[in-house]
Coordinates of C-alpha atoms in Angstrom, one line a residue:
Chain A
X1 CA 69.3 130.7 63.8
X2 CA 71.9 128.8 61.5
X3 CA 70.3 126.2 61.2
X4 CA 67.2 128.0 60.1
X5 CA 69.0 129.6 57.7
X6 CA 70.6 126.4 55.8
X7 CA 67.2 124.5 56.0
X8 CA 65.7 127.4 53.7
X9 CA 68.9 127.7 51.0
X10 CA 70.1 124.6 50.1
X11 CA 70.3 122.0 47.0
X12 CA 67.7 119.5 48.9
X13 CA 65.4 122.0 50.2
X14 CA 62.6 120.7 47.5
X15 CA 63.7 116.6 48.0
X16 CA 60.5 115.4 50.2
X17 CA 61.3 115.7 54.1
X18 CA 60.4 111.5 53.8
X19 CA 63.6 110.8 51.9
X20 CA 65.6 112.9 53.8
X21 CA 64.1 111.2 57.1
X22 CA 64.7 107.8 55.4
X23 CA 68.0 109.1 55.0
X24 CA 69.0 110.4 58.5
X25 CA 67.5 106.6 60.1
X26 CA 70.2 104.9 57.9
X27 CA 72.7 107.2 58.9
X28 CA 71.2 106.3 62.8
X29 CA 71.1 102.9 62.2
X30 CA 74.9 102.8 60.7
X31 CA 76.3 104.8 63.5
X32 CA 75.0 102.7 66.0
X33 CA 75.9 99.2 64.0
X34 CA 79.1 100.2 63.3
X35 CA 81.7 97.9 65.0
X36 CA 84.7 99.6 65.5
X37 CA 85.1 103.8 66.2
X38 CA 87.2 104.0 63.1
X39 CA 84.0 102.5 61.2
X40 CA 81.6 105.3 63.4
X41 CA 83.6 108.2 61.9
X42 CA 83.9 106.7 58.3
X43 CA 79.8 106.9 58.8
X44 CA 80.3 110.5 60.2
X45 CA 82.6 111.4 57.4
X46 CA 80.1 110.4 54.5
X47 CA 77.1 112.0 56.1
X48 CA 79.0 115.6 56.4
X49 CA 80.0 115.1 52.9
X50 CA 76.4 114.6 52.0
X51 CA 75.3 118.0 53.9
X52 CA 78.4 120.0 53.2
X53 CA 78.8 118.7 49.3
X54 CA 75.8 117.3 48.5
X55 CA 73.2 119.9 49.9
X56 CA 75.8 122.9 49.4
X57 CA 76.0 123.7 53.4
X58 CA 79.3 125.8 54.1
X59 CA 81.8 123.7 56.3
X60 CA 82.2 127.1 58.4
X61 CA 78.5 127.1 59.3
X62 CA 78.5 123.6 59.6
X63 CA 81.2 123.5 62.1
X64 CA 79.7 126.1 64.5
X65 CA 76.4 124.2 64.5
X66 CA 78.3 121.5 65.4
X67 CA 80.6 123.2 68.0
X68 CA 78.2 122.9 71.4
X69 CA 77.5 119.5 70.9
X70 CA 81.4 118.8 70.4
X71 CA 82.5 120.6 73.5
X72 CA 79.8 118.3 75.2
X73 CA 81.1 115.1 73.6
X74 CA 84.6 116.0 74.6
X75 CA 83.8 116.8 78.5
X76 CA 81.6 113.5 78.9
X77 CA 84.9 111.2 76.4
X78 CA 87.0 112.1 79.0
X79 CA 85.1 111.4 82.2
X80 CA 84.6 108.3 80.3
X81 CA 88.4 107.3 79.8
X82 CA 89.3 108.1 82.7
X83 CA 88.6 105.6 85.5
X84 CA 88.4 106.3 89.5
X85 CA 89.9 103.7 91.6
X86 CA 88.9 103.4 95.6
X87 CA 92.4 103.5 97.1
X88 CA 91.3 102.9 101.0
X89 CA 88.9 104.7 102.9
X90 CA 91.0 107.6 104.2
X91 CA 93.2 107.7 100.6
X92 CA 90.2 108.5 98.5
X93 CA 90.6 107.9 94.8
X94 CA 93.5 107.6 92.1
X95 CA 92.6 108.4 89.0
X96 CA 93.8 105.9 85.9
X97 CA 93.2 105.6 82.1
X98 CA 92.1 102.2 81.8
X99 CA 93.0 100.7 78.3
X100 CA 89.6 99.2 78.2
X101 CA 87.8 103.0 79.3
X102 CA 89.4 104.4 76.2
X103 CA 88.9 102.1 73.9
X104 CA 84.7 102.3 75.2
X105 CA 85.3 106.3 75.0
X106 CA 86.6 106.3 71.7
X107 CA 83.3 103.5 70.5
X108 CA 81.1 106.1 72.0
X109 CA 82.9 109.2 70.4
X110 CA 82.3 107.4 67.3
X111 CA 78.7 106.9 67.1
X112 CA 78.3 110.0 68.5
X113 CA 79.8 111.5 65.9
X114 CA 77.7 109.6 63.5
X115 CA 74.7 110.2 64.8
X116 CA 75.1 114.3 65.4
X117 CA 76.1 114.0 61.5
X118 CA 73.0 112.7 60.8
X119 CA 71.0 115.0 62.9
X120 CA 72.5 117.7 61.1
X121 CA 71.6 116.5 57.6
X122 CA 68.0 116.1 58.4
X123 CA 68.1 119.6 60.5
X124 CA 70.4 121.6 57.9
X125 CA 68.3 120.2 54.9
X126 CA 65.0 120.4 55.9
X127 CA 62.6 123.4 57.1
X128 CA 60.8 122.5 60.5
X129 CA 57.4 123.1 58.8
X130 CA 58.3 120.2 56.2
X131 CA 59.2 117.9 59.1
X132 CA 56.0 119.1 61.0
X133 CA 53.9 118.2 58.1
X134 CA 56.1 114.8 58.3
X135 CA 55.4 114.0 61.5
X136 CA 51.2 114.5 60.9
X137 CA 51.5 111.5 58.0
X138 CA 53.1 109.7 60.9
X139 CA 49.7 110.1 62.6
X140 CA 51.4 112.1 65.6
X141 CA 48.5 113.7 68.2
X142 CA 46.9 116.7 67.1
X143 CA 47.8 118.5 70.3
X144 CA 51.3 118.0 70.4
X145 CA 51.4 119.3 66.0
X146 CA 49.4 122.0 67.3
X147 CA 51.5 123.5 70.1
X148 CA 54.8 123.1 67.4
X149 CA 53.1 125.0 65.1
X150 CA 52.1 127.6 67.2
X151 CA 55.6 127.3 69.2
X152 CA 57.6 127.5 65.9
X153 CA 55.0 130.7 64.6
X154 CA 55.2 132.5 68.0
X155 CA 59.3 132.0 68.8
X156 CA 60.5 134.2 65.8
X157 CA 58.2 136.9 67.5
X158 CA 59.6 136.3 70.9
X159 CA 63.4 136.5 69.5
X160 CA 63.0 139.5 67.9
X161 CA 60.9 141.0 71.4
X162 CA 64.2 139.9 72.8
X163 CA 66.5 141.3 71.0
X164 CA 65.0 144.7 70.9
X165 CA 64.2 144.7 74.6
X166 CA 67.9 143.6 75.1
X167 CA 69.3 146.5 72.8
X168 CA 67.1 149.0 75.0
X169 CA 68.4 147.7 78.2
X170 CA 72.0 147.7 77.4
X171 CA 72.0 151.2 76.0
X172 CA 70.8 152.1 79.4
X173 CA 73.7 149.9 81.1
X174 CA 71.3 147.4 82.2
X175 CA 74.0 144.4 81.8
X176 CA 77.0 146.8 83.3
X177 CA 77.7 144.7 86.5
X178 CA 76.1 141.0 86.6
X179 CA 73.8 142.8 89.5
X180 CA 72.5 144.9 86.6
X181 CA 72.1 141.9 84.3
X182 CA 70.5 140.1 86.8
X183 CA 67.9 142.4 87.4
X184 CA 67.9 143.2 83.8
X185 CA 67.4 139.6 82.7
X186 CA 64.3 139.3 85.3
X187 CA 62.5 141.8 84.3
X188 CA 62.8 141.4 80.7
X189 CA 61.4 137.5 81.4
X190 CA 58.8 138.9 83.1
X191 CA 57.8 140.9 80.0
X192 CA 58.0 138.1 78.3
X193 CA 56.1 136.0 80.9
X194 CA 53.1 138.5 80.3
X195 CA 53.1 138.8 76.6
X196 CA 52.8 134.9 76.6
X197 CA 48.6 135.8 78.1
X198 CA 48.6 138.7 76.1
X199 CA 49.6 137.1 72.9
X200 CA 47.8 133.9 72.8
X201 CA 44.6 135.7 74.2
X202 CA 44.8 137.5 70.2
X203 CA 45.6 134.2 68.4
X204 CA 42.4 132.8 70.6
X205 CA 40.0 136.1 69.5
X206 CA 41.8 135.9 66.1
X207 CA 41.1 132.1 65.6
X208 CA 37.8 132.2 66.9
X209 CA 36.5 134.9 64.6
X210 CA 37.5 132.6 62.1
X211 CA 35.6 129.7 63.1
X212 CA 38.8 128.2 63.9
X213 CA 38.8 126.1 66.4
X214 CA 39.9 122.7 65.4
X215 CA 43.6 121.6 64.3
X216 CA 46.1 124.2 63.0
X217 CA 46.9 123.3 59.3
X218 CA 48.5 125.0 56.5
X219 CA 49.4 124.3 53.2
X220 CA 52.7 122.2 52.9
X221 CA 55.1 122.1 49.9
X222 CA 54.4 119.7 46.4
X223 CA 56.8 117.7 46.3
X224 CA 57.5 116.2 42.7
X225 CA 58.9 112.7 42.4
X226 CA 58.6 111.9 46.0
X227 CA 59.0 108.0 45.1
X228 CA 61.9 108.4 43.4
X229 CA 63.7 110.7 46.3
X230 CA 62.7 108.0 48.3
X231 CA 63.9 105.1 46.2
X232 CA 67.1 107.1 45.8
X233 CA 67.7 108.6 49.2
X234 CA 66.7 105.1 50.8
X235 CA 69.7 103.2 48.1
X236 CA 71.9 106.0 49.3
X237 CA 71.4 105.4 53.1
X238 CA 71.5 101.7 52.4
X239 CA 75.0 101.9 50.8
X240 CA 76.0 103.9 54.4
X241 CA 74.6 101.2 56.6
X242 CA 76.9 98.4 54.1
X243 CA 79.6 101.0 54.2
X244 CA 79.5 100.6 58.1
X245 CA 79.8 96.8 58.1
X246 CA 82.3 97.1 55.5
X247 CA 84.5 99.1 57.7
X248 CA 84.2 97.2 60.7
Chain B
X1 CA 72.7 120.2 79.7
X2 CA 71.2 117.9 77.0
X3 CA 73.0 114.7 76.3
X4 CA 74.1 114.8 72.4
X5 CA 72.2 112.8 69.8
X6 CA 74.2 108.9 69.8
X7 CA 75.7 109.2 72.9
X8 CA 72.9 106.8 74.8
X9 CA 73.9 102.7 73.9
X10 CA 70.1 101.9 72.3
X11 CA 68.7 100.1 74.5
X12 CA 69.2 103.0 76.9
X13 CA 67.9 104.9 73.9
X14 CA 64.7 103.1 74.3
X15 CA 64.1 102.5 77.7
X16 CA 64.6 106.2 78.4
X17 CA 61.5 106.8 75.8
X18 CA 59.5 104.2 77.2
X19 CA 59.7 105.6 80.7
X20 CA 58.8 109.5 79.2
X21 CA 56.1 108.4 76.9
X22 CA 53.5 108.0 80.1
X23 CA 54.0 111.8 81.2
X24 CA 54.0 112.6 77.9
X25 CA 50.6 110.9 77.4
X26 CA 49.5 111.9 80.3
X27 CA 50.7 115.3 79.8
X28 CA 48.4 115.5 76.5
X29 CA 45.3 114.4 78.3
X30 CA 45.7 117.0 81.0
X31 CA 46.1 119.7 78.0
X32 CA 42.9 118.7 75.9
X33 CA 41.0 118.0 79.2
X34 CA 42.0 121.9 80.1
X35 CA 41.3 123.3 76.6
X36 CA 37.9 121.7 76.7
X37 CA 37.3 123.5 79.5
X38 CA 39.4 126.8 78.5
X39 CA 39.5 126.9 74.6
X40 CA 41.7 129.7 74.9
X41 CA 44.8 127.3 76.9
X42 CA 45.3 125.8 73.2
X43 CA 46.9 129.0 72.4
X44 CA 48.6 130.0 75.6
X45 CA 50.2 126.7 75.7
X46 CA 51.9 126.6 72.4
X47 CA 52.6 130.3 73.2
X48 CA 54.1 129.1 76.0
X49 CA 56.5 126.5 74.2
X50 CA 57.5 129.2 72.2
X51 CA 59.0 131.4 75.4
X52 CA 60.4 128.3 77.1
X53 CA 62.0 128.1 73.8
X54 CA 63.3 131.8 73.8
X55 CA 64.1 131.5 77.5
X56 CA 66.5 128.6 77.1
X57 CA 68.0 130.7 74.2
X58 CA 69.1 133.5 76.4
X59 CA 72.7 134.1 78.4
X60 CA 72.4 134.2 81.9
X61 CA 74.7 135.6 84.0
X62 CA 76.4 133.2 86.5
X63 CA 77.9 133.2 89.8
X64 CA 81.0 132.0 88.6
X65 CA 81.0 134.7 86.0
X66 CA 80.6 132.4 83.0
X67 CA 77.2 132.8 81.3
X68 CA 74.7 130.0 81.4
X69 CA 71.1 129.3 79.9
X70 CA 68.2 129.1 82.1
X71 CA 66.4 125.5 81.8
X72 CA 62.9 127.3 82.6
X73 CA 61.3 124.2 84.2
X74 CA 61.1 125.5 87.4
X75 CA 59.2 129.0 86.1
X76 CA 57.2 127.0 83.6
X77 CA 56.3 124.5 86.2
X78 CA 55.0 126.7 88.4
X79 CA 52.9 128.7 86.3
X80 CA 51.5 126.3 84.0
X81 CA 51.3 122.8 86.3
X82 CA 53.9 120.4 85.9
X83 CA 51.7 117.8 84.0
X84 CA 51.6 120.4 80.8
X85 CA 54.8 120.7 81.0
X86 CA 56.2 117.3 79.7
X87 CA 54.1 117.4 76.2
X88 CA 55.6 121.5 76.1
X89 CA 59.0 120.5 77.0
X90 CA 59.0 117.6 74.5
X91 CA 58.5 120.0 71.9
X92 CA 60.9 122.4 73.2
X93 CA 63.6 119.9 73.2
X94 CA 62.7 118.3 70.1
X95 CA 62.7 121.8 68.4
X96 CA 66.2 122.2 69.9
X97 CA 67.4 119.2 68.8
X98 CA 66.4 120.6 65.0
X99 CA 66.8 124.4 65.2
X100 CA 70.0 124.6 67.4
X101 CA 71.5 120.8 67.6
X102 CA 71.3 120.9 71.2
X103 CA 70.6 117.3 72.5
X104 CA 69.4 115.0 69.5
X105 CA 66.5 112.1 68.5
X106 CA 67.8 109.1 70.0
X107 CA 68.3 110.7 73.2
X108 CA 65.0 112.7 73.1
X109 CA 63.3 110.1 75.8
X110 CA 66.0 110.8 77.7
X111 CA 66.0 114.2 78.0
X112 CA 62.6 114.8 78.2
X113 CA 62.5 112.4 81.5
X114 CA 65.5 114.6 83.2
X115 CA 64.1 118.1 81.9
X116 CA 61.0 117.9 81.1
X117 CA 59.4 115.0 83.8
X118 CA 62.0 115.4 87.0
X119 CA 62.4 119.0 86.9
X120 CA 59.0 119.9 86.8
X121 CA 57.6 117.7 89.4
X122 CA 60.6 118.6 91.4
X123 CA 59.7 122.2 91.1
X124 CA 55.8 121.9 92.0
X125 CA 56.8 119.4 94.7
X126 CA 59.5 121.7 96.6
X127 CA 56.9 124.9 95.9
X128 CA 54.1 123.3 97.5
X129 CA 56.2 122.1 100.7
X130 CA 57.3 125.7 101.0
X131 CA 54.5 127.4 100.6
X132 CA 52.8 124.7 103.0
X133 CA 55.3 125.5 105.7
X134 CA 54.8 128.7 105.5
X135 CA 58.0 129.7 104.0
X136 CA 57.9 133.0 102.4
X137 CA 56.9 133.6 98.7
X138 CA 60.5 134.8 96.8
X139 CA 61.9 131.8 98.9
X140 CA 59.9 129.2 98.2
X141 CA 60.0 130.4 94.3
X142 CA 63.8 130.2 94.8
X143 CA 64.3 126.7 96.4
X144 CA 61.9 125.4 93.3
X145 CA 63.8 126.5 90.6
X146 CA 67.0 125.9 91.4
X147 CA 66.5 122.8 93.3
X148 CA 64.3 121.9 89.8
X149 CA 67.6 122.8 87.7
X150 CA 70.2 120.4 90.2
X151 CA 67.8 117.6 90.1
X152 CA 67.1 117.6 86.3
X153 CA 71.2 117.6 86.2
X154 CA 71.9 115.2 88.4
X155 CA 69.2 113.1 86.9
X156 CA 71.2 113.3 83.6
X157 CA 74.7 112.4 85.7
X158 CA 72.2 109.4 86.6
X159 CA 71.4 108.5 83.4
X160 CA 75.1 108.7 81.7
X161 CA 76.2 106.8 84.8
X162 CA 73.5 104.2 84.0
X163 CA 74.8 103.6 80.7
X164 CA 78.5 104.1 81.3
X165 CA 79.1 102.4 84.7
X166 CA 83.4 102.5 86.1
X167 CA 85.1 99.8 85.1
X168 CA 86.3 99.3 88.9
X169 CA 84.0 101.6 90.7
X170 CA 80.3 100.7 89.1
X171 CA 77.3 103.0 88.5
X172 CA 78.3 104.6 92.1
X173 CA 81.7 105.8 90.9
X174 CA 80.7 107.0 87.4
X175 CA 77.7 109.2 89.1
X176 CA 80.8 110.7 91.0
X177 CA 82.7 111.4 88.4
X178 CA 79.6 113.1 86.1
X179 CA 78.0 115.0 89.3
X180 CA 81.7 116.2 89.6
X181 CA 82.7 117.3 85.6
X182 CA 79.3 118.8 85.5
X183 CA 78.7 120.2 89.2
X184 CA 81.1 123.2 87.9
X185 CA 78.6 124.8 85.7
X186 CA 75.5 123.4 86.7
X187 CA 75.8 124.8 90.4
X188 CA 76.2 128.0 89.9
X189 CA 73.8 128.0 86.9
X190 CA 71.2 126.5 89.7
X191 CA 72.0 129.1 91.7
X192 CA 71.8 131.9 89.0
X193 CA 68.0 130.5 87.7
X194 CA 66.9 130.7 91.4
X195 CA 68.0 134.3 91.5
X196 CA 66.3 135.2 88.2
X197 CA 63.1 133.2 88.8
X198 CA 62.8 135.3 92.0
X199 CA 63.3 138.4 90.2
X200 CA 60.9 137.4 87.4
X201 CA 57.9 136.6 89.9
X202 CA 58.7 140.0 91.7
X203 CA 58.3 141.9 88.6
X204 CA 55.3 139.8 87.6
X205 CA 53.6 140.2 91.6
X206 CA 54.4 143.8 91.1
X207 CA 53.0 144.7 88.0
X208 CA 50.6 141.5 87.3
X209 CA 49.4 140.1 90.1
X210 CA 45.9 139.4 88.6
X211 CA 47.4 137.2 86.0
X212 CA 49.0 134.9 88.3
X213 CA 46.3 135.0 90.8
X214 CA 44.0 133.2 87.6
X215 CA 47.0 130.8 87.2
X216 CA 46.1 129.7 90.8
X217 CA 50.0 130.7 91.4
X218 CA 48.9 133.8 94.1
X219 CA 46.1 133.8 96.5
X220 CA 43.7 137.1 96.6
X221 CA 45.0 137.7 99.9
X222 CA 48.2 137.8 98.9
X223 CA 47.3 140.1 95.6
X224 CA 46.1 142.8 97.8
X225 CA 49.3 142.8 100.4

């Protein structure tokens, strides 16, 4: 995973996951104030330069993170600009581009933009156990923290169960024809579909002889000068949100 | 198909995490009630966020010949009842969201609601009136999961036509035009996670039948046949 990958090497890896959060809300809260689409993208613009300058992402990775959410954006832009129009009954529809469509397409496009930028610096910058350990100071349920730690410790295992299970099945030409893949694919979820009882039947014996059975916790990262990340990352986010207005 | 972070106006943003937050809740009281119960469900079901995680990661082959990812509602769903699955699918999706940028915060309530509240239930629901007419095991399996996978899209079609209504046309026009961009892949992908859901619960029937029977998904009767 990419994203993984950034979240563990970068410049802000050891800036407390609060003042990036406080970060990526004022990059929210600009993208959706911003007036105009011009203003939405001049938000978009400063937050990649934050990830891709600031933290030391590479625009190449950054750019196919991005990619599936673009293609999205694009599809949905364009049923937005362009406008059906009832002709008669037995006519059906002509299909226009409405100045007004466009110029809503292009608003949207814009905060879109803004906000996936945004996502990104809080996703590319920070490790999901640091935003975990967030989200229990934010007095989130215990049940829900505990089934994302045990998702986010049990889906590396799963991938890599994956990927070897796929590697057998292809060098027996299990994905030759899409019949093959088919079958392939089922049986290799079933697999799956059974190590998900057999699995969590061992973390169960495995916590229990351990005593453990209350909340999953596990020791989160000092951060030094968590105030001052704050105070700086919050002036930062501040300027973006003014920036936004500005622009307008 | 998740709609991308900033793409919802806010107050869409909002109501669409207002209307998930009750399943969601609910969702959570269902899971500690059951690990009360069963202290060994606390791991299975974080196990099992962890595979519908994996799951949605994988290609799928299509109909169409394009590859696809299965959504996994309607397996999930069936196997672990669709009231667990809207606390697991909120994680799922949020841990999209952050791992692979697939959907994003602000749209997180919606999302949730299409794939992890209306698929679901839709799933159980069609299962349950299949299996209680009688309809054969593989086929009621296939009408709940890909039925599970149209509605959750057409539910999301709903939910971008909400926000964006036609100019002219109104909500009913834009819900045309999104069924219609997004009926090209989504069809065939329905189509495709039938077909694969079938397959999985042959293999599983086949080789681990006990299993499902404790899941309440087969009956002993239809364990020994």
């Amino acid at each position: 995973m990419l994203i993984e990958q950034c979240a563990y090497a970068n410049r802000l890896r050891l800036v407390t996951p609060a003042a990036k959060g406080i970060f990526c809300l004022c990059g929210v809260i600009a993208s959706f104030s911003a007036g105009t689409p011009a203003a939405a993208c001049g938000v978009a613009a400063a937050l990649a330069s934050v990830t891709v300058l600031g933290a030391g992402i590479p625009m190449g990775r950054y750019l196919r993170v991005a990619a599936p959410a673009l293609l999205f954006l694009g599809t949905s832009a364009l049923t937005l600009a362009v406008s059906l129009t009832p002709e008669s009954l037995n006519n059906g529809f002509s299909i226009r581009i409405e100045r007004t469509s466009v110029q809503a397409a292009a608003q949207v496009v814009g905060r879109s933009l803004g906000g996936l930028a945004a996502l990104l610096f809080l996703a590319m910058t920070t490790p999901l156990t640091d935003i975990i350990g967030l989200l229990r100071r934010l007095r989130t349920p215990e049940t829900l923290l505990d089934i994302m730690v045990l998702c986010y410790r049990t889906l590396f295992v799963f991938s890599e169960a994956v990927r070897e299970t796929t590697t057998a099945q292809s060098a027996r030409l299990g994905y030759a024809t899409t019949r093959h893949a088919l079958r392939s694919m089922g049986i290799l979820t079933a697999n799956l579909t059974v190590q998900v009882w057999q699995r969590s039947q061992a973390l169960h014996v495995a916590a229990m002889s351990r005593n453990g059975d209350g909340p999953l916790r596990f020791l989160e990262h000092d951060h030094h000068h968590s105030a001052r990340d704050c105070f700086v990352f919050l002036a930062g986010g501040s300027l973006i949100i003014f920036l936004s207005q500005v622009l307008s | 198909m998740h709609i991308m972070e900033g793409f919802l106006p806010v107050t869409h943003a909002i109501g669409w995490s207002l209307a998930s937050a009750p399943f969601v809740g609910y969702g959570l009281y269902v899971i500690k009630k059951r690990i009360r119960e069963k202290p060994e469900q606390r791991m299975l079901l974080g196990v099992a966020a962890a595979f519908t995680f994996v799951l949605s990661a994988l290609k799928m082959p299509s109909v169409t010949g394009s590859c696809s990812h299965p959504t996994g509602t309607g397996l999930g769903a069936v196997l672990f009842s669709p009231g667990a699955m809207a606390p697991i699918g909120a994680v799922v999706l949020l841990f999209q969201a952050l791992l692979l940028a697939h959907g994003g915060l602000t749209t997180l309530g919606a999302n949730i609601f299409s794939m992890a509240v209306v698929g679901p239930f839709a799933a159980t629901l069609v299962y349950r009136l299949a299996r209680g007419i009688k309809l054969p095991f593989s086929f009621a399996v296939f009408l709940a999961a890909s039925l599970a996978d149209l509605l959750t899209y057409v539910t999301t079609a709903g939910q971008l036509a909400f926000a964006f209504p036609d100019p002219v046309g109104g909500f009913a026009v834009s819900f045309a035009k999104f069924c219609g961009v997004f009926a090209v892949t989504q069809i065939p992908l329905a189509i495709s996670e039938g077909l694969l859901t079938v397959v999985v619960f042959n293999a599983l029937t086949r080789y681990n039948a006990r299993e499902l029977q404790d899941m309440n998904v087969l009956t002993g009767q239809e364990v020994r046949a």
